[in-house]
Short mmCIF file of N, CA and C in Angstrom, two decimals:
data_model
loop_
_atom_site.label_atom_id
_atom_site.label_comp_id
_atom_site.label_asym_id
_atom_site.label_seq_id
_atom_site.Cartn_x
_atom_site.Cartn_y
_atom_site.Cartn_z
N MET A 1 -8.07 -12.03 6.57
CA MET A 1 -6.83 -11.49 5.99
C MET A 1 -6.38 -12.42 4.91
N LYS A 2 -5.94 -11.81 3.82
CA LYS A 2 -5.39 -12.57 2.68
C LYS A 2 -4.07 -11.90 2.29
N THR A 3 -3.03 -12.70 2.06
CA THR A 3 -1.74 -12.25 1.65
C THR A 3 -1.58 -12.45 0.14
N ILE A 4 -1.15 -11.43 -0.53
CA ILE A 4 -1.10 -11.47 -2.06
C ILE A 4 0.18 -10.95 -2.51
N SER A 5 0.75 -11.56 -3.48
CA SER A 5 1.98 -10.99 -4.06
C SER A 5 1.54 -10.00 -5.18
N TYR A 6 1.96 -8.66 -5.11
CA TYR A 6 1.54 -7.73 -6.16
C TYR A 6 2.58 -7.53 -7.16
N SER A 7 3.84 -7.98 -6.88
CA SER A 7 4.93 -7.75 -7.88
C SER A 7 5.98 -8.78 -7.47
N GLN A 8 6.81 -9.09 -8.52
CA GLN A 8 7.97 -9.93 -8.29
C GLN A 8 9.20 -9.28 -8.95
N VAL A 9 10.24 -9.24 -8.26
CA VAL A 9 11.56 -8.72 -8.79
C VAL A 9 12.56 -9.81 -8.51
N ASP A 10 13.03 -10.35 -9.63
CA ASP A 10 13.92 -11.51 -9.55
C ASP A 10 13.22 -12.62 -8.66
N SER A 11 13.76 -13.08 -7.61
CA SER A 11 13.08 -14.12 -6.76
C SER A 11 12.33 -13.51 -5.59
N LEU A 12 12.21 -12.12 -5.55
CA LEU A 12 11.57 -11.52 -4.44
C LEU A 12 10.12 -11.23 -4.72
N ASP A 13 9.21 -11.89 -3.96
CA ASP A 13 7.82 -11.53 -4.04
C ASP A 13 7.57 -10.32 -3.09
N ILE A 14 6.88 -9.31 -3.67
CA ILE A 14 6.53 -8.08 -2.87
C ILE A 14 5.00 -8.26 -2.59
N ARG A 15 4.68 -8.30 -1.35
CA ARG A 15 3.30 -8.68 -0.84
C ARG A 15 2.60 -7.61 -0.22
N LEU A 16 1.25 -7.83 -0.15
CA LEU A 16 0.29 -7.03 0.59
C LEU A 16 -0.52 -7.94 1.44
N ASP A 17 -1.04 -7.40 2.48
CA ASP A 17 -2.10 -8.13 3.30
C ASP A 17 -3.42 -7.31 3.01
N LEU A 18 -4.45 -8.05 2.69
CA LEU A 18 -5.73 -7.49 2.33
C LEU A 18 -6.74 -7.83 3.43
N TYR A 19 -7.44 -6.78 3.94
CA TYR A 19 -8.54 -6.96 4.92
C TYR A 19 -9.79 -6.29 4.33
N VAL A 20 -10.88 -7.01 4.42
CA VAL A 20 -12.19 -6.53 3.88
C VAL A 20 -13.18 -6.37 5.01
N PRO A 21 -13.91 -5.22 5.01
CA PRO A 21 -14.97 -5.07 6.08
C PRO A 21 -15.94 -6.23 6.09
N ALA A 22 -16.36 -6.60 7.26
CA ALA A 22 -17.37 -7.75 7.38
C ALA A 22 -18.61 -7.57 6.64
N SER A 23 -19.17 -6.28 6.62
CA SER A 23 -20.45 -6.00 6.00
C SER A 23 -20.25 -5.36 4.58
N SER A 24 -19.56 -6.04 3.72
CA SER A 24 -19.18 -5.44 2.49
C SER A 24 -19.82 -6.08 1.24
N ASN A 25 -20.72 -6.99 1.45
CA ASN A 25 -21.32 -7.73 0.33
C ASN A 25 -21.96 -6.89 -0.73
N GLY A 26 -21.58 -7.07 -2.01
CA GLY A 26 -22.23 -6.36 -3.13
C GLY A 26 -22.01 -4.84 -3.13
N LYS A 27 -20.83 -4.38 -2.62
CA LYS A 27 -20.56 -2.96 -2.62
C LYS A 27 -19.28 -2.56 -3.27
N THR A 28 -19.26 -1.36 -3.69
CA THR A 28 -18.08 -0.79 -4.20
C THR A 28 -17.51 0.11 -3.07
N LEU A 29 -16.25 -0.21 -2.65
CA LEU A 29 -15.71 0.33 -1.43
C LEU A 29 -14.44 1.16 -1.73
N PRO A 30 -14.13 2.14 -0.90
CA PRO A 30 -12.94 2.86 -0.91
C PRO A 30 -11.89 1.98 -0.29
N GLY A 31 -10.54 2.35 -0.45
CA GLY A 31 -9.47 1.61 0.18
C GLY A 31 -8.53 2.51 0.81
N LEU A 32 -7.77 1.96 1.76
CA LEU A 32 -6.63 2.65 2.38
C LEU A 32 -5.43 1.73 2.34
N VAL A 33 -4.36 2.25 1.91
CA VAL A 33 -3.10 1.47 1.87
C VAL A 33 -2.15 2.05 2.88
N PHE A 34 -1.70 1.13 3.78
CA PHE A 34 -0.75 1.52 4.81
C PHE A 34 0.65 1.07 4.48
N PHE A 35 1.69 1.98 4.72
CA PHE A 35 3.01 1.63 4.47
C PHE A 35 3.84 1.73 5.77
N HIS A 36 4.40 0.69 6.20
CA HIS A 36 5.17 0.58 7.47
C HIS A 36 6.37 1.47 7.53
N GLY A 37 6.76 1.76 8.78
CA GLY A 37 7.93 2.52 9.05
C GLY A 37 9.12 1.62 9.14
N GLY A 38 10.25 2.25 9.54
CA GLY A 38 11.47 1.54 9.65
C GLY A 38 12.66 2.17 9.03
N GLY A 39 12.49 3.48 8.75
CA GLY A 39 13.59 4.27 8.10
C GLY A 39 13.94 3.84 6.71
N MET A 40 13.06 3.08 6.00
CA MET A 40 13.21 2.62 4.71
C MET A 40 14.28 1.50 4.67
N THR A 41 14.80 1.08 5.82
CA THR A 41 15.84 0.05 5.83
C THR A 41 15.42 -1.15 6.55
N ALA A 42 14.27 -1.16 7.28
CA ALA A 42 13.68 -2.22 8.13
C ALA A 42 12.19 -2.11 8.10
N GLY A 43 11.55 -3.16 8.58
CA GLY A 43 10.12 -3.20 8.77
C GLY A 43 9.46 -4.03 7.79
N ALA A 44 8.18 -4.22 7.97
CA ALA A 44 7.34 -5.12 7.12
C ALA A 44 5.88 -4.82 7.29
N ARG A 45 5.10 -5.32 6.41
CA ARG A 45 3.64 -5.00 6.37
C ARG A 45 2.91 -5.35 7.58
N LYS A 46 3.50 -6.18 8.47
CA LYS A 46 2.87 -6.59 9.76
C LYS A 46 3.28 -5.76 10.90
N ASP A 47 3.56 -4.43 10.59
CA ASP A 47 4.07 -3.43 11.53
C ASP A 47 3.08 -3.29 12.70
N PHE A 48 3.60 -2.92 13.89
CA PHE A 48 2.76 -2.80 15.06
C PHE A 48 1.61 -1.78 14.92
N LEU A 49 1.81 -0.80 14.04
CA LEU A 49 0.74 0.24 13.90
C LEU A 49 -0.40 -0.32 13.02
N VAL A 50 -0.23 -1.39 12.39
CA VAL A 50 -1.26 -1.94 11.48
C VAL A 50 -2.53 -2.19 12.22
N GLU A 51 -2.52 -2.86 13.36
CA GLU A 51 -3.78 -3.32 13.96
C GLU A 51 -4.69 -2.07 14.31
N GLU A 52 -4.04 -1.04 14.88
CA GLU A 52 -4.91 0.16 15.25
C GLU A 52 -5.49 0.74 13.98
N ARG A 53 -4.74 0.93 12.91
CA ARG A 53 -5.23 1.57 11.67
C ARG A 53 -6.27 0.67 11.03
N LYS A 54 -5.95 -0.68 10.98
CA LYS A 54 -6.82 -1.63 10.36
C LYS A 54 -8.19 -1.62 10.94
N ASP A 55 -8.27 -1.75 12.25
CA ASP A 55 -9.53 -1.84 12.98
C ASP A 55 -10.45 -0.68 12.70
N SER A 56 -9.86 0.54 12.83
CA SER A 56 -10.67 1.74 12.66
C SER A 56 -11.09 1.93 11.20
N THR A 57 -10.19 1.48 10.28
CA THR A 57 -10.50 1.65 8.82
C THR A 57 -11.66 0.69 8.41
N LEU A 58 -11.59 -0.58 8.85
CA LEU A 58 -12.60 -1.55 8.58
C LEU A 58 -14.01 -1.19 9.19
N ALA A 59 -13.88 -0.57 10.37
CA ALA A 59 -15.14 -0.15 11.07
C ALA A 59 -15.88 0.91 10.19
N LYS A 60 -15.09 1.66 9.39
CA LYS A 60 -15.82 2.65 8.54
C LYS A 60 -16.17 2.16 7.21
N GLY A 61 -16.08 0.81 6.96
CA GLY A 61 -16.48 0.20 5.69
C GLY A 61 -15.44 0.44 4.60
N ILE A 62 -14.15 0.53 4.94
CA ILE A 62 -13.11 0.85 4.05
C ILE A 62 -12.16 -0.41 3.93
N ILE A 63 -11.79 -0.79 2.70
CA ILE A 63 -10.83 -1.94 2.55
C ILE A 63 -9.46 -1.44 3.03
N PHE A 64 -8.81 -2.31 3.80
CA PHE A 64 -7.47 -1.99 4.38
C PHE A 64 -6.42 -2.85 3.79
N ILE A 65 -5.38 -2.25 3.19
CA ILE A 65 -4.23 -2.99 2.61
C ILE A 65 -2.98 -2.47 3.29
N SER A 66 -2.24 -3.42 3.82
CA SER A 66 -0.91 -3.19 4.36
C SER A 66 0.14 -3.72 3.39
N ALA A 67 0.93 -2.84 2.76
CA ALA A 67 1.74 -3.28 1.66
C ALA A 67 3.26 -3.20 2.02
N ASP A 68 4.03 -4.21 1.61
CA ASP A 68 5.50 -4.11 1.67
C ASP A 68 6.00 -3.32 0.47
N TYR A 69 7.22 -2.91 0.57
CA TYR A 69 7.95 -2.21 -0.54
C TYR A 69 9.36 -2.62 -0.34
N ARG A 70 10.16 -2.54 -1.40
CA ARG A 70 11.64 -2.89 -1.26
C ARG A 70 12.32 -1.95 -0.37
N LEU A 71 13.21 -2.38 0.47
CA LEU A 71 13.96 -1.55 1.42
C LEU A 71 15.21 -1.14 0.87
N LEU A 72 15.77 -0.01 1.33
CA LEU A 72 17.05 0.49 0.90
C LEU A 72 18.11 -0.53 1.24
N HIS A 73 19.13 -0.57 0.41
CA HIS A 73 20.24 -1.43 0.58
C HIS A 73 19.78 -2.88 0.48
N PRO A 74 19.81 -3.40 -0.59
CA PRO A 74 20.37 -3.00 -1.84
C PRO A 74 19.43 -2.18 -2.78
N SER A 75 18.22 -2.10 -2.45
CA SER A 75 17.25 -1.35 -3.31
C SER A 75 17.48 0.15 -3.16
N THR A 76 16.87 0.96 -4.09
CA THR A 76 17.01 2.40 -4.13
C THR A 76 15.68 3.01 -4.04
N GLY A 77 15.73 4.38 -3.84
CA GLY A 77 14.43 5.12 -3.89
C GLY A 77 13.64 4.96 -5.20
N SER A 78 14.41 4.79 -6.27
CA SER A 78 13.72 4.58 -7.60
C SER A 78 13.07 3.20 -7.65
N ASP A 79 13.60 2.24 -6.93
CA ASP A 79 12.96 0.98 -6.87
C ASP A 79 11.61 1.03 -6.09
N ILE A 80 11.62 1.89 -5.10
CA ILE A 80 10.35 2.08 -4.30
C ILE A 80 9.28 2.77 -5.19
N ILE A 81 9.78 3.72 -6.01
CA ILE A 81 8.85 4.33 -6.95
C ILE A 81 8.21 3.32 -7.89
N ASP A 82 9.07 2.42 -8.35
CA ASP A 82 8.52 1.30 -9.27
C ASP A 82 7.57 0.46 -8.53
N ASP A 83 7.84 0.17 -7.22
CA ASP A 83 6.91 -0.65 -6.39
C ASP A 83 5.59 0.03 -6.30
N MET A 84 5.55 1.42 -6.09
CA MET A 84 4.26 2.08 -5.99
C MET A 84 3.49 2.01 -7.24
N LYS A 85 4.19 2.22 -8.39
CA LYS A 85 3.47 2.09 -9.67
C LYS A 85 2.86 0.66 -9.89
N GLN A 86 3.67 -0.29 -9.50
CA GLN A 86 3.10 -1.69 -9.60
C GLN A 86 1.98 -1.95 -8.71
N LEU A 87 2.07 -1.48 -7.48
CA LEU A 87 1.01 -1.71 -6.43
C LEU A 87 -0.30 -1.05 -6.96
N PHE A 88 -0.27 0.20 -7.32
CA PHE A 88 -1.45 0.83 -7.74
C PHE A 88 -2.05 0.32 -9.07
N ALA A 89 -1.19 -0.10 -9.97
CA ALA A 89 -1.74 -0.76 -11.18
C ALA A 89 -2.40 -2.07 -10.82
N PHE A 90 -1.79 -2.78 -9.88
CA PHE A 90 -2.37 -4.08 -9.40
C PHE A 90 -3.76 -3.94 -8.73
N ILE A 91 -3.77 -3.03 -7.75
CA ILE A 91 -5.02 -3.00 -6.94
C ILE A 91 -6.14 -2.23 -7.60
N SER A 92 -5.79 -1.43 -8.65
CA SER A 92 -6.88 -0.71 -9.33
C SER A 92 -7.43 -1.41 -10.49
N ALA A 93 -6.75 -2.48 -10.90
CA ALA A 93 -7.22 -3.31 -12.07
C ALA A 93 -8.50 -4.07 -11.68
N PRO A 94 -9.49 -4.20 -12.54
CA PRO A 94 -10.73 -4.88 -12.30
C PRO A 94 -10.43 -6.33 -11.85
N ARG A 95 -9.39 -6.93 -12.38
CA ARG A 95 -9.05 -8.24 -12.06
C ARG A 95 -8.77 -8.45 -10.51
N PHE A 96 -8.16 -7.40 -9.94
CA PHE A 96 -7.94 -7.50 -8.47
C PHE A 96 -9.16 -7.77 -7.69
N SER A 97 -10.24 -6.98 -8.01
CA SER A 97 -11.41 -7.18 -7.25
C SER A 97 -12.04 -8.52 -7.53
N HIS A 98 -12.05 -8.97 -8.82
CA HIS A 98 -12.63 -10.24 -9.21
C HIS A 98 -11.83 -11.39 -8.54
N ASP A 99 -10.55 -11.32 -8.49
CA ASP A 99 -9.72 -12.40 -8.00
C ASP A 99 -9.50 -12.45 -6.48
N HIS A 100 -9.60 -11.32 -5.81
CA HIS A 100 -9.17 -11.30 -4.38
C HIS A 100 -10.15 -10.81 -3.44
N LEU A 101 -11.31 -10.23 -3.89
CA LEU A 101 -12.30 -9.73 -2.98
C LEU A 101 -13.48 -10.68 -3.06
N PRO A 102 -14.30 -10.67 -2.01
CA PRO A 102 -15.57 -11.46 -2.00
C PRO A 102 -16.43 -11.09 -3.21
N GLU A 103 -17.23 -12.05 -3.66
CA GLU A 103 -18.07 -11.89 -4.81
C GLU A 103 -18.94 -10.66 -4.60
N GLY A 104 -18.97 -9.76 -5.60
CA GLY A 104 -19.73 -8.57 -5.56
C GLY A 104 -19.09 -7.34 -4.93
N VAL A 105 -17.99 -7.54 -4.34
CA VAL A 105 -17.18 -6.45 -3.71
C VAL A 105 -16.20 -5.90 -4.68
N VAL A 106 -16.09 -4.57 -4.82
CA VAL A 106 -15.21 -3.98 -5.82
C VAL A 106 -14.45 -2.88 -5.04
N LEU A 107 -13.14 -2.82 -5.21
CA LEU A 107 -12.26 -1.73 -4.74
C LEU A 107 -12.40 -0.57 -5.72
N ASP A 108 -12.85 0.55 -5.33
CA ASP A 108 -12.93 1.72 -6.14
C ASP A 108 -11.57 2.34 -6.30
N GLY A 109 -10.93 2.22 -7.47
CA GLY A 109 -9.63 2.72 -7.73
C GLY A 109 -9.50 4.25 -7.69
N ALA A 110 -10.66 4.89 -7.76
CA ALA A 110 -10.70 6.40 -7.72
C ALA A 110 -10.76 6.90 -6.24
N ARG A 111 -10.97 5.95 -5.26
CA ARG A 111 -11.11 6.33 -3.93
C ARG A 111 -10.15 5.49 -2.99
N ILE A 112 -8.88 5.70 -3.26
CA ILE A 112 -7.78 4.96 -2.55
C ILE A 112 -6.96 6.08 -1.80
N ALA A 113 -6.80 5.93 -0.53
CA ALA A 113 -5.89 6.87 0.24
C ALA A 113 -4.67 6.05 0.72
N VAL A 114 -3.60 6.74 1.06
CA VAL A 114 -2.43 6.16 1.47
C VAL A 114 -2.03 6.79 2.86
N VAL A 115 -1.42 5.88 3.71
CA VAL A 115 -0.94 6.33 4.95
C VAL A 115 0.49 5.74 5.15
N GLY A 116 1.42 6.63 5.48
CA GLY A 116 2.79 6.12 5.65
C GLY A 116 3.28 6.61 7.05
N ALA A 117 3.91 5.62 7.76
CA ALA A 117 4.47 5.95 9.08
C ALA A 117 5.97 6.03 8.95
N SER A 118 6.58 7.07 9.43
CA SER A 118 8.03 7.19 9.38
C SER A 118 8.54 7.01 8.01
N GLY A 119 9.47 6.04 7.85
CA GLY A 119 10.02 5.69 6.50
C GLY A 119 8.96 5.36 5.54
N GLY A 120 7.82 4.90 5.99
CA GLY A 120 6.70 4.62 5.06
C GLY A 120 6.10 5.82 4.44
N GLY A 121 6.51 7.06 4.90
CA GLY A 121 6.10 8.28 4.36
C GLY A 121 6.62 8.44 2.91
N TYR A 122 7.76 7.92 2.71
CA TYR A 122 8.35 7.99 1.32
C TYR A 122 7.53 7.31 0.32
N PRO A 123 7.20 5.98 0.46
CA PRO A 123 6.32 5.36 -0.47
C PRO A 123 4.91 6.02 -0.58
N ALA A 124 4.45 6.58 0.55
CA ALA A 124 3.18 7.27 0.41
C ALA A 124 3.32 8.52 -0.46
N TYR A 125 4.38 9.26 -0.23
CA TYR A 125 4.60 10.47 -0.99
C TYR A 125 4.81 10.18 -2.48
N VAL A 126 5.63 9.20 -2.80
CA VAL A 126 5.87 8.88 -4.18
C VAL A 126 4.63 8.25 -4.87
N ALA A 127 3.79 7.60 -4.14
CA ALA A 127 2.56 7.13 -4.74
C ALA A 127 1.71 8.27 -5.24
N GLY A 128 1.73 9.40 -4.46
CA GLY A 128 1.02 10.58 -4.80
C GLY A 128 1.64 11.25 -6.05
N LEU A 129 2.94 11.09 -6.27
CA LEU A 129 3.58 11.69 -7.48
C LEU A 129 3.46 10.81 -8.70
N TYR A 130 3.68 9.46 -8.53
CA TYR A 130 3.91 8.67 -9.68
C TYR A 130 2.87 7.53 -9.89
N ALA A 131 2.05 7.20 -8.98
CA ALA A 131 1.14 6.06 -9.10
C ALA A 131 0.00 6.50 -10.05
N ILE A 132 -0.54 5.50 -10.74
CA ILE A 132 -1.78 5.64 -11.49
C ILE A 132 -2.67 4.52 -11.20
N PRO A 133 -3.88 4.84 -10.61
CA PRO A 133 -4.39 6.16 -10.38
C PRO A 133 -3.70 6.70 -9.14
N LYS A 134 -3.79 8.06 -9.01
CA LYS A 134 -3.14 8.76 -7.90
C LYS A 134 -4.10 8.57 -6.66
N PRO A 135 -3.47 8.43 -5.50
CA PRO A 135 -4.25 8.30 -4.27
C PRO A 135 -5.12 9.60 -4.12
N LYS A 136 -6.27 9.47 -3.54
CA LYS A 136 -7.15 10.65 -3.21
C LYS A 136 -6.68 11.41 -2.06
N ALA A 137 -5.96 10.74 -1.13
CA ALA A 137 -5.48 11.45 0.06
C ALA A 137 -4.18 10.79 0.50
N ILE A 138 -3.28 11.61 1.08
CA ILE A 138 -1.98 11.12 1.61
C ILE A 138 -1.90 11.60 3.00
N CYS A 139 -1.61 10.67 3.89
CA CYS A 139 -1.38 11.06 5.30
C CYS A 139 -0.01 10.47 5.74
N ILE A 140 0.88 11.22 6.27
CA ILE A 140 2.16 10.75 6.67
C ILE A 140 2.43 11.05 8.17
N TYR A 141 2.69 10.01 8.93
CA TYR A 141 2.98 10.10 10.38
C TYR A 141 4.48 10.11 10.56
N TYR A 142 5.00 11.20 11.10
CA TYR A 142 6.42 11.28 11.43
C TYR A 142 7.28 10.92 10.23
N GLY A 143 6.92 11.37 9.07
CA GLY A 143 7.63 11.00 7.79
C GLY A 143 8.95 11.68 7.66
N MET A 144 9.76 10.97 6.99
CA MET A 144 11.08 11.56 6.60
C MET A 144 10.90 12.65 5.59
N GLY A 145 11.70 13.72 5.66
CA GLY A 145 11.37 14.79 4.71
C GLY A 145 12.66 15.48 4.32
N GLY A 146 12.50 16.73 3.86
CA GLY A 146 13.67 17.48 3.40
C GLY A 146 14.20 16.99 2.16
N GLN A 147 15.50 17.09 1.95
CA GLN A 147 16.14 16.75 0.65
C GLN A 147 16.84 15.38 0.85
N LEU A 148 16.35 14.56 1.73
CA LEU A 148 17.02 13.28 1.97
C LEU A 148 17.29 12.48 0.74
N LEU A 149 16.35 12.41 -0.23
CA LEU A 149 16.56 11.58 -1.47
C LEU A 149 16.60 12.38 -2.67
N SER A 150 16.83 13.69 -2.52
CA SER A 150 16.79 14.52 -3.78
C SER A 150 18.17 14.43 -4.46
N ASP A 151 18.30 14.81 -5.69
CA ASP A 151 19.60 14.75 -6.37
C ASP A 151 20.30 16.08 -6.33
N HIS A 152 19.81 17.04 -5.52
CA HIS A 152 20.51 18.38 -5.37
C HIS A 152 20.50 18.79 -3.93
#
């Protein structure tokens, strides 16, 4: 496991934990990004659900990333959108694979899925709307929904 800062806002480093399958040498691999729950007001990338998701993901030869995002109060839903844009720009850039993955291993930016649990459903949802590249798949467990964050 490797902890990496993918964005900085003022003095706040926004981080991700990166896990690479053991048998990944010289391969281009898909990735899965997990967003923790906590009602968007609490929680962190080391959420209790990470272990189960991480182990099954790595066993399938998929890179696993558990990412933090700014929480509400004092941040806003718009700040989380910015975090998703930054995250996807960071992990899909060729420099990410070169700097943070074992030699010869590349994260395929066109094959990234997102999973959000509870409040983590919002960053997963907005990643699908605003991130570039867009995730190939979105899975939300017990996600918040409705017009919770809409302007109408």
